[in-house]
Short mmCIF file of C-alpha atoms and ligand atoms in Angstrom, two decimals:
data_model
loop_
_atom_site.label_atom_id
_atom_site.label_comp_id
_atom_site.label_asym_id
_atom_site.label_seq_id
_atom_site.Cartn_x
_atom_site.Cartn_y
_atom_site.Cartn_z
CA MET A 1 2.40 -14.73 27.53
CA VAL A 2 -0.34 -17.25 26.75
CA LEU A 3 1.09 -20.79 24.69
CA SER A 4 -0.99 -22.06 22.12
CA ALA A 5 0.41 -25.54 22.78
CA ALA A 6 3.18 -27.41 23.97
CA ILE A 7 5.03 -30.14 22.30
CA VAL A 8 7.24 -32.99 24.84
CA LEU A 9 9.25 -35.22 22.96
CA ALA A 10 9.64 -38.84 24.47
CA ALA A 11 9.27 -41.23 21.44
CA GLY A 12 13.04 -42.02 21.48
CA GLU A 13 14.17 -45.21 22.36
CA GLY A 14 17.36 -43.86 24.63
CA THR A 15 19.70 -46.57 23.13
CA ARG A 16 22.84 -45.25 25.27
CA MET A 17 20.93 -45.81 28.57
CA ARG A 18 20.64 -49.80 27.40
CA SER A 19 17.75 -50.58 29.29
CA SER A 20 14.19 -52.60 28.94
CA ARG A 21 12.54 -49.75 30.07
CA PRO A 22 12.12 -46.22 27.62
CA LYS A 23 14.79 -43.97 28.93
CA VAL A 24 11.74 -41.30 30.04
CA LEU A 25 10.52 -43.63 32.49
CA HIS A 26 13.79 -43.71 34.80
CA THR A 27 13.87 -41.89 37.53
CA LEU A 28 15.20 -39.25 39.26
CA ALA A 29 14.56 -38.46 43.58
CA GLY A 30 11.29 -40.38 43.02
CA ARG A 31 9.74 -39.83 40.03
CA THR A 32 10.01 -40.68 35.95
CA PHE A 33 12.14 -38.28 33.68
CA LEU A 34 8.38 -37.95 31.92
CA SER A 35 6.36 -37.04 35.35
CA ARG A 36 9.18 -34.56 36.56
CA VAL A 37 9.22 -33.00 32.84
CA LEU A 38 5.16 -32.92 32.12
CA ALA A 39 4.76 -31.68 35.29
CA ALA A 40 7.42 -28.40 34.49
CA VAL A 41 5.00 -27.70 31.63
CA GLN A 42 2.00 -27.85 33.59
CA GLY A 43 3.55 -24.87 35.21
CA LEU A 44 3.15 -23.01 32.48
CA ASP A 45 -0.25 -24.08 31.64
CA PRO A 46 -0.17 -24.48 28.04
CA GLY A 47 -3.18 -24.55 26.15
CA ARG A 48 -2.55 -28.60 24.90
CA THR A 49 -0.05 -30.99 26.04
CA ALA A 50 1.06 -33.36 23.30
CA VAL A 51 3.61 -36.08 24.04
CA VAL A 52 5.03 -37.57 21.54
CA VAL A 53 5.86 -41.36 21.79
CA ARG A 54 6.62 -44.54 19.57
CA HIS A 55 9.13 -46.33 21.35
CA GLN A 56 6.86 -48.79 24.06
CA ALA A 57 4.45 -46.32 23.10
CA ASP A 58 1.17 -47.73 25.24
CA LEU A 59 3.95 -47.70 28.05
CA VAL A 60 5.30 -44.14 27.91
CA ALA A 61 1.34 -43.03 26.25
CA ALA A 62 -0.21 -45.14 29.79
CA ALA A 63 2.48 -43.20 31.92
CA ALA A 64 2.08 -39.74 30.12
CA LEU A 65 -1.47 -39.83 30.92
CA GLU A 66 -0.50 -40.32 34.51
CA ALA A 67 0.85 -37.43 35.04
CA ASP A 68 -1.16 -35.45 33.13
CA PRO A 69 -4.74 -36.62 32.42
CA ASP A 70 -5.49 -34.17 29.56
CA ALA A 71 -2.42 -34.66 27.31
CA VAL A 72 -2.61 -35.23 23.76
CA ILE A 73 -0.98 -38.54 22.47
CA VAL A 74 0.76 -38.60 19.50
CA ARG A 75 1.96 -41.43 18.11
CA GLN A 76 5.53 -40.54 15.92
CA ASP A 77 5.56 -43.34 12.88
CA ASP A 78 8.89 -44.86 11.58
CA VAL A 79 10.56 -41.51 10.69
CA PRO A 80 13.03 -41.70 13.51
CA GLY A 81 14.08 -38.33 14.58
CA THR A 82 13.05 -35.16 16.97
CA GLY A 83 12.06 -33.02 13.84
CA ARG A 84 9.79 -35.81 12.85
CA ALA A 85 8.13 -36.18 16.23
CA VAL A 86 7.19 -32.47 15.68
CA GLN A 87 5.87 -32.98 12.26
CA CYS A 88 3.70 -35.61 13.53
CA ALA A 89 2.28 -33.64 16.80
CA ILE A 90 2.11 -30.43 14.37
CA ARG A 91 -0.28 -32.41 12.43
CA GLN A 92 -2.40 -34.20 14.87
CA LEU A 93 -2.58 -30.74 16.86
CA ASP A 94 -3.51 -28.99 13.85
CA GLU A 95 -6.92 -31.72 13.40
CA GLN A 96 -7.76 -30.43 16.65
CA ALA A 97 -7.82 -27.25 16.03
CA PRO A 98 -5.41 -25.25 13.83
CA LEU A 99 -2.25 -23.84 16.73
CA ASP A 100 -1.77 -20.47 16.51
CA GLY A 101 0.56 -18.57 18.77
CA PRO A 102 3.71 -19.71 20.78
CA VAL A 103 4.25 -23.52 20.72
CA LEU A 104 6.99 -24.80 23.76
CA ILE A 105 8.50 -27.32 22.55
CA ALA A 106 10.65 -29.71 24.96
CA ALA A 107 12.41 -33.44 24.82
CA SER A 108 11.79 -35.60 28.18
CA ASP A 109 15.06 -36.51 28.68
CA MET A 110 16.06 -33.71 31.32
CA PRO A 111 14.63 -34.59 34.33
CA LEU A 112 15.40 -31.44 36.58
CA LEU A 113 13.95 -29.03 33.80
CA ASP A 114 11.47 -26.64 36.16
CA VAL A 115 8.57 -23.87 35.35
CA ASP A 116 11.40 -20.89 36.55
CA THR A 117 13.08 -22.58 33.83
CA LEU A 118 11.14 -22.25 31.30
CA SER A 119 9.19 -19.04 32.18
CA ARG A 120 12.50 -17.49 31.64
CA LEU A 121 12.69 -18.56 27.84
CA VAL A 122 8.76 -17.58 27.39
CA GLU A 123 9.70 -14.37 29.10
CA PHE A 124 12.66 -13.93 26.28
CA HIS A 125 10.98 -15.19 23.65
CA GLU A 126 7.96 -12.68 23.99
CA SER A 127 10.18 -9.35 24.77
CA SER A 128 12.72 -10.25 21.83
CA GLY A 129 10.04 -11.03 19.52
CA ASP A 130 12.22 -13.33 17.37
CA VAL A 131 10.13 -16.18 15.33
CA ALA A 132 11.87 -18.74 17.49
CA THR A 133 13.67 -18.51 20.77
CA VAL A 134 15.95 -21.74 21.83
CA LEU A 135 17.17 -22.02 25.29
CA ALA A 136 20.93 -22.48 25.39
CA THR A 137 23.42 -23.56 27.89
CA VAL A 138 27.28 -23.30 27.95
CA LEU A 139 29.25 -25.93 29.21
CA ASP A 140 33.09 -27.13 29.41
CA ASN A 141 32.51 -29.80 28.02
CA PRO A 142 29.78 -29.43 24.74
CA THR A 143 30.66 -32.98 23.69
CA GLY A 144 27.48 -34.71 22.38
CA TYR A 145 25.46 -31.69 22.39
CA GLY A 146 23.96 -30.13 19.20
CA ARG A 147 26.34 -26.61 18.91
CA ILE A 148 24.74 -23.50 18.71
CA ILE A 149 26.24 -21.55 15.65
CA ARG A 150 25.44 -17.81 15.56
CA ARG A 151 25.58 -14.89 13.17
CA ALA A 152 28.50 -12.39 13.49
CA ASP A 153 25.12 -9.93 14.39
CA GLY A 154 24.41 -12.36 17.41
CA ARG A 155 21.24 -14.00 15.99
CA VAL A 156 20.80 -17.81 15.62
CA LEU A 157 22.21 -19.28 12.45
CA ARG A 158 21.62 -22.58 12.72
CA ILE A 159 22.11 -25.82 15.40
CA VAL A 160 24.47 -27.87 13.79
CA GLU A 161 24.49 -31.36 15.96
CA GLN A 162 27.77 -33.00 17.20
CA LYS A 163 28.15 -35.61 14.52
CA ASP A 164 27.97 -33.56 11.69
CA ALA A 165 30.03 -30.88 12.67
CA ASN A 166 33.26 -29.43 11.46
CA GLY A 167 36.16 -28.53 13.55
CA SER A 168 35.64 -24.86 14.24
CA GLU A 169 31.68 -25.87 14.64
CA LEU A 170 33.10 -28.76 17.50
CA ALA A 171 34.84 -25.66 19.19
CA VAL A 172 31.71 -23.83 20.37
CA HIS A 173 30.78 -24.04 23.60
CA GLU A 174 27.19 -23.13 23.90
CA VAL A 175 24.85 -25.59 23.26
CA ASN A 176 21.55 -26.58 22.38
CA THR A 177 19.12 -27.84 25.24
CA SER A 178 16.64 -29.14 23.13
CA VAL A 179 13.98 -26.72 24.38
CA TYR A 180 12.33 -24.21 22.30
CA VAL A 181 9.80 -22.18 21.79
CA PHE A 182 8.33 -21.21 18.26
CA ASP A 183 5.76 -18.97 16.43
CA ALA A 184 3.02 -22.24 14.99
CA ALA A 185 3.17 -20.49 11.56
CA VAL A 186 6.43 -20.43 11.39
CA LEU A 187 6.89 -23.56 12.70
CA ARG A 188 4.72 -25.38 10.76
CA ARG A 189 6.83 -24.13 7.81
CA SER A 190 10.16 -24.94 9.09
CA VAL A 191 9.24 -28.74 10.18
CA ALA A 192 7.60 -29.23 6.62
CA GLY A 193 10.82 -28.91 4.84
CA LEU A 194 13.02 -31.35 6.58
CA ASP A 195 14.50 -34.34 5.38
CA SER A 196 17.42 -36.86 6.76
CA ARG A 197 20.50 -35.61 5.02
CA ASN A 198 22.51 -36.24 7.83
CA ALA A 199 25.29 -38.15 10.12
CA GLN A 200 22.44 -40.04 11.69
CA GLY A 201 19.63 -40.33 9.07
CA GLU A 202 17.21 -38.78 11.15
CA PHE A 203 14.81 -35.63 10.32
CA TYR A 204 16.49 -33.42 12.94
CA LEU A 205 14.66 -30.56 14.58
CA THR A 206 17.12 -28.69 15.22
CA ASP A 207 17.40 -28.33 11.19
CA ALA A 208 14.05 -26.54 11.58
CA LEU A 209 15.81 -23.49 13.75
CA GLU A 210 17.90 -22.95 9.93
CA SER A 211 14.86 -22.71 7.90
CA ALA A 212 13.08 -20.33 10.47
CA ALA A 213 15.95 -18.05 10.24
CA THR A 214 15.04 -17.32 7.09
CA LEU A 215 11.32 -16.20 8.01
CA GLY A 216 12.60 -13.98 10.69
CA SER A 217 15.15 -13.71 13.65
CA VAL A 218 15.99 -16.34 15.77
CA GLY A 219 17.50 -15.87 18.84
CA ALA A 220 18.65 -18.45 22.57
CA VAL A 221 18.95 -17.55 25.46
CA ALA A 222 20.99 -18.98 28.40
CA ALA A 223 19.23 -21.19 30.80
CA PRO A 224 19.78 -19.51 34.33
CA ASP A 225 20.40 -22.80 35.95
CA PRO A 226 22.74 -25.52 33.44
CA LEU A 227 21.44 -28.14 35.85
CA ALA A 228 17.62 -27.03 34.76
CA VAL A 229 19.00 -27.96 31.53
CA GLU A 230 21.43 -31.45 31.59
CA GLY A 231 20.11 -34.45 29.79
CA VAL A 232 20.50 -37.79 30.31
CA ASN A 233 21.09 -40.13 27.58
CA ASP A 234 23.74 -42.68 29.90
CA ARG A 235 23.36 -43.58 33.33
CA VAL A 236 26.59 -42.21 34.40
CA GLN A 237 24.60 -38.76 33.22
CA LEU A 238 21.77 -40.15 35.41
CA SER A 239 24.25 -41.02 38.63
CA ALA A 240 26.27 -37.49 38.25
CA LEU A 241 22.69 -35.26 38.05
CA ALA A 242 21.05 -37.54 40.63
CA ARG A 243 23.96 -36.70 43.37
CA ALA A 244 23.97 -32.77 42.13
CA HIS A 245 20.36 -32.71 42.60
CA ASN A 246 20.11 -34.84 45.99
CA ARG A 247 23.09 -32.03 47.06
CA ARG A 248 20.53 -29.96 46.72
CA VAL A 249 17.77 -31.59 48.08
CA CYS A 250 19.78 -31.82 51.69
CA GLU A 251 21.49 -28.54 51.56
CA ARG A 252 17.41 -26.92 51.52
CA TRP A 253 16.23 -29.44 54.09
CA MET A 254 19.33 -28.12 56.01
CA ARG A 255 18.63 -24.65 55.60
CA GLU A 256 14.79 -25.47 56.62
CA GLY A 257 16.68 -26.91 60.12
CA VAL A 258 17.06 -30.23 59.46
CA THR A 259 20.52 -32.27 60.36
CA ILE A 260 22.01 -34.46 57.95
CA LEU A 261 24.94 -35.75 59.15
CA ASP A 262 26.51 -37.13 55.58
CA PRO A 263 24.77 -35.71 52.60
CA ASP A 264 26.06 -38.06 50.66
CA THR A 265 25.06 -40.76 51.60
CA THR A 266 21.44 -39.59 52.75
CA TRP A 267 19.08 -39.63 49.58
CA ILE A 268 15.70 -38.04 49.75
CA ASP A 269 13.08 -37.58 47.51
CA ASP A 270 11.05 -34.67 46.05
CA ASP A 271 7.64 -35.26 47.61
CA VAL A 272 9.40 -35.89 51.29
CA THR A 273 8.48 -33.71 54.21
CA LEU A 274 10.68 -32.87 56.76
CA ALA A 275 10.31 -30.64 60.11
CA ARG A 276 12.77 -28.84 62.21
CA ASP A 277 14.77 -30.75 64.32
CA VAL A 278 14.76 -34.12 62.35
CA THR A 279 18.05 -35.64 62.65
CA VAL A 280 18.97 -37.92 59.42
CA LEU A 281 21.98 -39.92 60.22
CA PRO A 282 23.75 -41.36 57.55
CA GLY A 283 23.44 -44.11 54.88
CA CYS A 284 19.38 -43.26 54.81
CA PHE A 285 16.26 -43.24 51.82
CA LEU A 286 13.99 -41.32 52.76
CA GLN A 287 11.40 -42.11 49.41
CA GLY A 288 7.89 -41.24 47.92
CA SER A 289 5.54 -38.82 50.30
CA THR A 290 7.37 -40.16 53.21
CA THR A 291 6.92 -37.53 56.08
CA VAL A 292 9.26 -37.22 59.85
CA GLU A 293 7.92 -35.02 62.01
CA SER A 294 10.30 -32.94 64.81
CA ASP A 295 13.17 -34.21 66.54
CA ALA A 296 12.37 -37.44 65.09
CA VAL A 297 15.69 -39.43 64.13
CA ILE A 298 16.16 -41.67 61.34
CA GLY A 299 19.14 -43.94 61.04
CA PRO A 300 21.89 -44.91 60.63
CA TYR A 301 21.13 -47.18 57.38
CA THR A 302 16.98 -46.32 57.33
CA THR A 303 14.65 -46.79 54.50
CA LEU A 304 11.75 -45.24 54.57
CA ILE A 305 8.94 -45.08 52.12
CA ASP A 306 5.30 -43.07 52.22
CA ALA A 307 6.48 -43.38 56.07
CA VAL A 308 4.71 -41.26 58.46
CA VAL A 309 6.98 -40.81 61.19
CA ASP A 310 6.08 -38.77 64.07
CA GLU A 311 7.22 -36.23 66.69
CA GLY A 312 10.90 -37.97 68.53
CA ALA A 313 10.39 -41.41 67.18
CA THR A 314 13.86 -43.43 66.46
CA VAL A 315 14.10 -45.50 63.85
CA GLU A 316 17.27 -47.40 63.57
CA ARG A 317 18.65 -49.15 60.99
CA SER A 318 15.11 -50.55 59.45
CA ARG A 319 13.11 -50.66 56.98
CA VAL A 320 9.06 -48.87 57.07
CA GLN A 321 7.08 -49.04 54.17
CA SER A 322 3.23 -47.28 54.39
CA THR A 323 3.49 -47.42 58.21
CA HIS A 324 2.75 -44.34 60.50
CA ILE A 325 5.03 -44.31 63.88
CA GLY A 326 3.44 -42.49 66.39
CA PRO A 327 4.99 -39.80 68.36
CA GLU A 328 8.27 -40.99 71.07
CA ALA A 329 7.81 -44.72 69.71
CA THR A 330 11.31 -46.60 69.19
CA ILE A 331 12.05 -48.91 66.01
CA GLY A 332 14.76 -50.66 65.32
CA PRO A 333 18.06 -51.43 65.34
CA TRP A 334 16.69 -54.39 62.07
CA THR A 335 13.14 -53.76 61.92
CA TYR A 336 11.16 -54.90 58.94
CA LEU A 337 7.70 -52.77 58.87
CA ARG A 338 5.60 -53.68 55.76
CA PRO A 339 3.10 -51.69 54.45
CA GLY A 340 -0.37 -50.46 56.48
CA ASN A 341 1.11 -50.85 60.50
CA GLU A 342 -0.36 -48.05 63.04
CA LEU A 343 2.01 -47.78 65.50
CA GLY A 344 1.13 -45.48 68.90
CA ARG A 345 2.79 -43.25 70.91
CA GLY A 346 6.19 -44.14 72.54
CA SER A 347 5.53 -48.22 71.31
CA LYS A 348 8.36 -49.73 70.05
CA ALA A 349 9.10 -52.39 67.93
CA GLY A 350 12.54 -53.94 68.52
CA ALA A 351 15.54 -56.26 66.75
CA PHE A 352 14.33 -58.32 63.80
CA VAL A 353 10.35 -57.68 64.61
CA GLU A 354 8.73 -57.67 61.43
CA MET A 355 5.00 -55.94 61.24
CA LYS A 356 2.16 -55.98 58.40
CA LYS A 357 -1.27 -54.48 59.29
CA ALA A 358 -0.42 -54.06 62.70
CA HIS A 359 -1.98 -51.75 64.69
CA ILE A 360 -0.28 -51.38 68.23
CA GLY A 361 -1.38 -49.49 71.05
CA ASP A 362 0.17 -46.20 72.74
CA GLY A 363 2.81 -47.77 75.02
CA THR A 364 2.39 -51.29 73.35
CA LYS A 365 6.46 -53.14 73.00
CA VAL A 366 7.08 -55.95 70.38
CA PRO A 367 10.76 -55.92 71.32
CA HIS A 368 12.48 -59.27 69.74
CA LEU A 369 12.22 -61.79 67.08
CA SER A 370 8.63 -61.38 66.33
CA TYR A 371 6.57 -61.33 63.78
CA VAL A 372 3.04 -59.32 64.08
CA GLY A 373 0.57 -59.10 61.38
CA ASP A 374 -2.77 -58.54 60.94
CA ALA A 375 -3.02 -58.27 64.47
CA ASP A 376 -4.06 -55.44 66.80
CA LEU A 377 -2.83 -54.96 70.07
CA GLY A 378 -4.17 -52.55 72.88
CA GLU A 379 -2.24 -50.08 74.77
CA HIS A 380 0.71 -50.97 77.10
CA THR A 381 1.31 -54.94 76.05
CA ASN A 382 4.33 -56.53 75.88
CA ILE A 383 5.00 -59.23 73.40
CA GLY A 384 8.06 -61.88 74.35
CA GLY A 385 10.39 -62.54 72.00
CA GLY A 386 9.98 -64.68 69.90
CA THR A 387 6.11 -64.66 69.58
CA ILE A 388 4.50 -65.41 65.93
CA THR A 389 1.07 -64.38 64.95
CA ALA A 390 0.46 -67.43 62.32
CA ASN A 391 -2.11 -65.13 60.14
CA TYR A 392 -2.18 -67.76 57.59
CA ASP A 393 -3.98 -70.92 57.25
CA GLY A 394 -2.70 -72.04 53.57
CA VAL A 395 -5.79 -70.17 51.88
CA HIS A 396 -6.98 -66.94 54.72
CA LYS A 397 -5.23 -64.13 55.93
CA ASN A 398 -6.61 -64.09 59.81
CA HIS A 399 -6.93 -61.53 62.48
CA THR A 400 -5.55 -61.77 66.05
CA ARG A 401 -6.37 -59.48 68.21
CA ILE A 402 -4.63 -58.61 71.40
CA GLY A 403 -5.67 -56.25 74.00
CA SER A 404 -5.20 -53.99 76.63
CA GLY A 405 -2.26 -55.10 79.30
CA VAL A 406 -1.62 -57.98 78.35
CA HIS A 407 2.09 -59.94 79.12
CA VAL A 408 3.13 -62.25 76.47
CA GLY A 409 5.30 -64.30 77.62
CA ALA A 410 8.23 -65.52 74.89
CA GLY A 411 8.03 -67.58 72.29
CA ASN A 412 3.99 -67.89 72.02
CA LEU A 413 2.40 -68.63 68.94
CA PHE A 414 -0.97 -66.88 68.10
CA VAL A 415 -3.57 -69.08 66.07
CA ALA A 416 -5.04 -66.64 64.25
CA PRO A 417 -8.39 -66.31 63.68
CA VAL A 418 -8.37 -65.57 67.74
CA ARG A 419 -9.04 -62.80 70.67
CA VAL A 420 -7.17 -62.17 73.85
CA GLY A 421 -8.45 -60.13 76.06
CA ASP A 422 -7.26 -56.76 78.39
CA GLY A 423 -5.44 -57.74 81.37
CA VAL A 424 -4.29 -61.65 80.31
CA THR A 425 -1.11 -63.28 81.16
CA THR A 426 0.21 -65.82 79.31
CA GLY A 427 2.97 -68.65 80.08
CA ALA A 428 6.01 -68.95 77.42
CA GLY A 429 5.65 -71.46 74.42
CA SER A 430 1.92 -71.14 74.70
CA VAL A 431 0.30 -72.30 71.53
CA VAL A 432 -2.88 -69.80 71.86
CA ARG A 433 -5.53 -71.43 69.56
CA HIS A 434 -8.73 -70.15 70.99
CA ASP A 435 -10.35 -67.14 72.50
CA VAL A 436 -9.03 -65.94 76.04
CA PRO A 437 -11.76 -63.94 78.58
CA ASP A 438 -9.81 -60.13 80.00
CA ASP A 439 -8.15 -60.52 83.26
CA SER A 440 -7.20 -64.46 83.05
CA MET A 441 -3.63 -66.73 82.61
CA VAL A 442 -3.00 -68.46 79.34
CA TYR A 443 -0.58 -71.42 79.21
CA SER A 444 -0.54 -74.53 77.28
CA GLU A 445 0.47 -78.30 78.06
CA ASN A 446 3.73 -79.21 76.83
CA THR A 447 5.11 -81.96 78.53
CA GLN A 448 9.03 -82.05 79.65
CA HIS A 449 10.04 -85.68 79.77
CA VAL A 450 14.21 -86.40 80.21
CA VAL A 451 15.88 -89.16 79.50
CA GLU A 452 18.43 -90.06 82.19
CA GLY A 453 21.96 -90.90 81.10
CA TRP A 454 20.96 -90.52 77.45
CA LYS A 455 23.38 -90.77 74.99
CA PRO A 456 23.46 -90.41 71.22
CA ALA A 457 24.02 -93.68 69.17
CA TRP A 458 27.54 -93.07 68.11
CA GLU A 459 28.45 -92.32 71.72
CA ARG A 460 27.03 -95.48 73.12
C1 LIG B 1 18.97 -33.88 20.56
C2 LIG B 1 19.49 -32.36 20.22
C3 LIG B 1 20.56 -31.53 20.97
C4 LIG B 1 20.54 -31.78 22.09
C5 LIG B 1 20.30 -32.20 22.69
C6 LIG B 1 20.03 -32.02 23.85
C7 LIG B 1 18.63 -33.17 17.98
C8 LIG B 1 18.36 -33.41 16.55
N1 LIG B 1 18.93 -33.37 18.23
O1 LIG B 1 19.78 -34.75 20.69
O2 LIG B 1 21.25 -30.72 19.54
O3 LIG B 1 21.84 -30.76 22.06
O4 LIG B 1 18.99 -32.67 22.10
O5 LIG B 1 19.78 -33.18 25.30
O6 LIG B 1 17.44 -32.49 18.37
N2 LIG B 1 12.99 -38.31 19.97
C9 LIG B 1 11.86 -38.76 20.24
N3 LIG B 1 11.42 -39.21 18.45
C10 LIG B 1 12.60 -39.77 17.69
C11 LIG B 1 14.29 -38.69 18.56
C12 LIG B 1 13.90 -38.70 19.73
O7 LIG B 1 10.63 -38.23 20.40
O8 LIG B 1 12.51 -39.76 17.24
C13 LIG B 1 13.04 -37.41 21.67
C14 LIG B 1 13.26 -37.93 22.43
O9 LIG B 1 12.72 -39.44 23.62
C15 LIG B 1 13.83 -37.66 23.68
C16 LIG B 1 14.82 -36.00 23.13
O10 LIG B 1 13.52 -36.33 21.63
O11 LIG B 1 13.23 -36.60 24.84
C17 LIG B 1 15.79 -35.55 22.39
O12 LIG B 1 16.05 -37.47 22.04
P1 LIG B 1 17.56 -37.80 21.81
O13 LIG B 1 18.13 -38.93 20.75
O14 LIG B 1 18.43 -37.76 23.63
O15 LIG B 1 18.73 -36.07 21.18
P2 LIG B 1 20.06 -35.79 21.68
O16 LIG B 1 20.89 -36.91 20.96
O17 LIG B 1 20.05 -36.06 22.55
CA1 LIG B 2 19.39 -36.14 24.75
#
């Protein structure tokens, strides 16, 4: 079925989140609710997608355009309610080009909404020939949701909101998910007559179903996957939904051949890719576009953000961001890899090592207590414990280059900009301020004074 448009509702404040950030810009598994819903909607290829904004309108509009550059931004006025949001959207879309045909409407506080669920709704709408179809779900605890009231013949009569419902209506467990398809002409007429005579003093979109039911028959179809239509109104719901989703993501990776020792403490974003025979130990966060290749072992207690970890590498108790870890490399424990590192095959970044924009050749090792920043290290070089690249002179970040086959003694200081050739050996405690040629040895004078028999004043 060809949709004439989609309308995504994102104007609400999300008061129950108690947040300075608009609700739809909260995230689940690394992506905002809004971008997730827009991705699902884009999967149906609607002719036009309107996104209705009001609360922190510029922020939400920018996020919508980032997710869908073709989105039509509609600014809702000060009249509150989901019905008003749709009135504003219709007016603006009609001005562009009159709507004709089925229109999809979706709230954007349903982070797990997916294209399969939307397709099911659209197909049902098409095959039923109804003028409007609401996506429904049956809940054990329907508190807070609009209840779907059906006629004796099963057609939908209306939707009644929790706060407006009487005792028998509250007993209904079939609820409105806030996703609908309407015939455009019916939608236009139905929302035109909305008012705010209800418990919340808002224009309810749900009331449009009742008038649609006077213009033709209105149906409801159950969402095949209850998680996909679960709305988030507060952070308790967000936490529960995120956990349920994460459990599914972990199970999917386990079925693909990834060992996950403890899915309860392993959190994997949707855009992460894991190869077969990866092992993830407890307490890990795999975030952003992270990719891990086969036989790598991650964790325990490791965060990877937009990282690439090649085959057979291990990363233990570390934080790694925007870094490429080569095959068979060993990282950790307690290593902090900030953005921009390239670590070669079989290289090592050990305990209490911090790196930033460091390129480390194959087999090069930085085993203990070092900072390596803005630096290139060749292959099979060893950096002694406690060595630091002094890359910042207070104004500029400067570069250190250390060649291949270099043995750096313990506690060295490389004062950048500085270049050290291949095959160099440096003495312990060297302060290297000037370039060092290939195959040489460098050490710093540092005179050791011994005062015999000396005692501190209070012991004299
Ligand atoms: C709404 C439905 C309810 C349904 C529930 C499902 C109405 C009146 N009620 O209630 O039947 O069971 O969703 O989760 O529609 N929004 C706007 N403009 C506004 C107000 C809200 O665009 O003026 C947007 C919000 O950003 C949100 C969506 O509409 O994405 C739903 O708003 P929300 O306040 O969460 O509605 P519910 O009370 O959950
Ligand atoms: Ca809601």
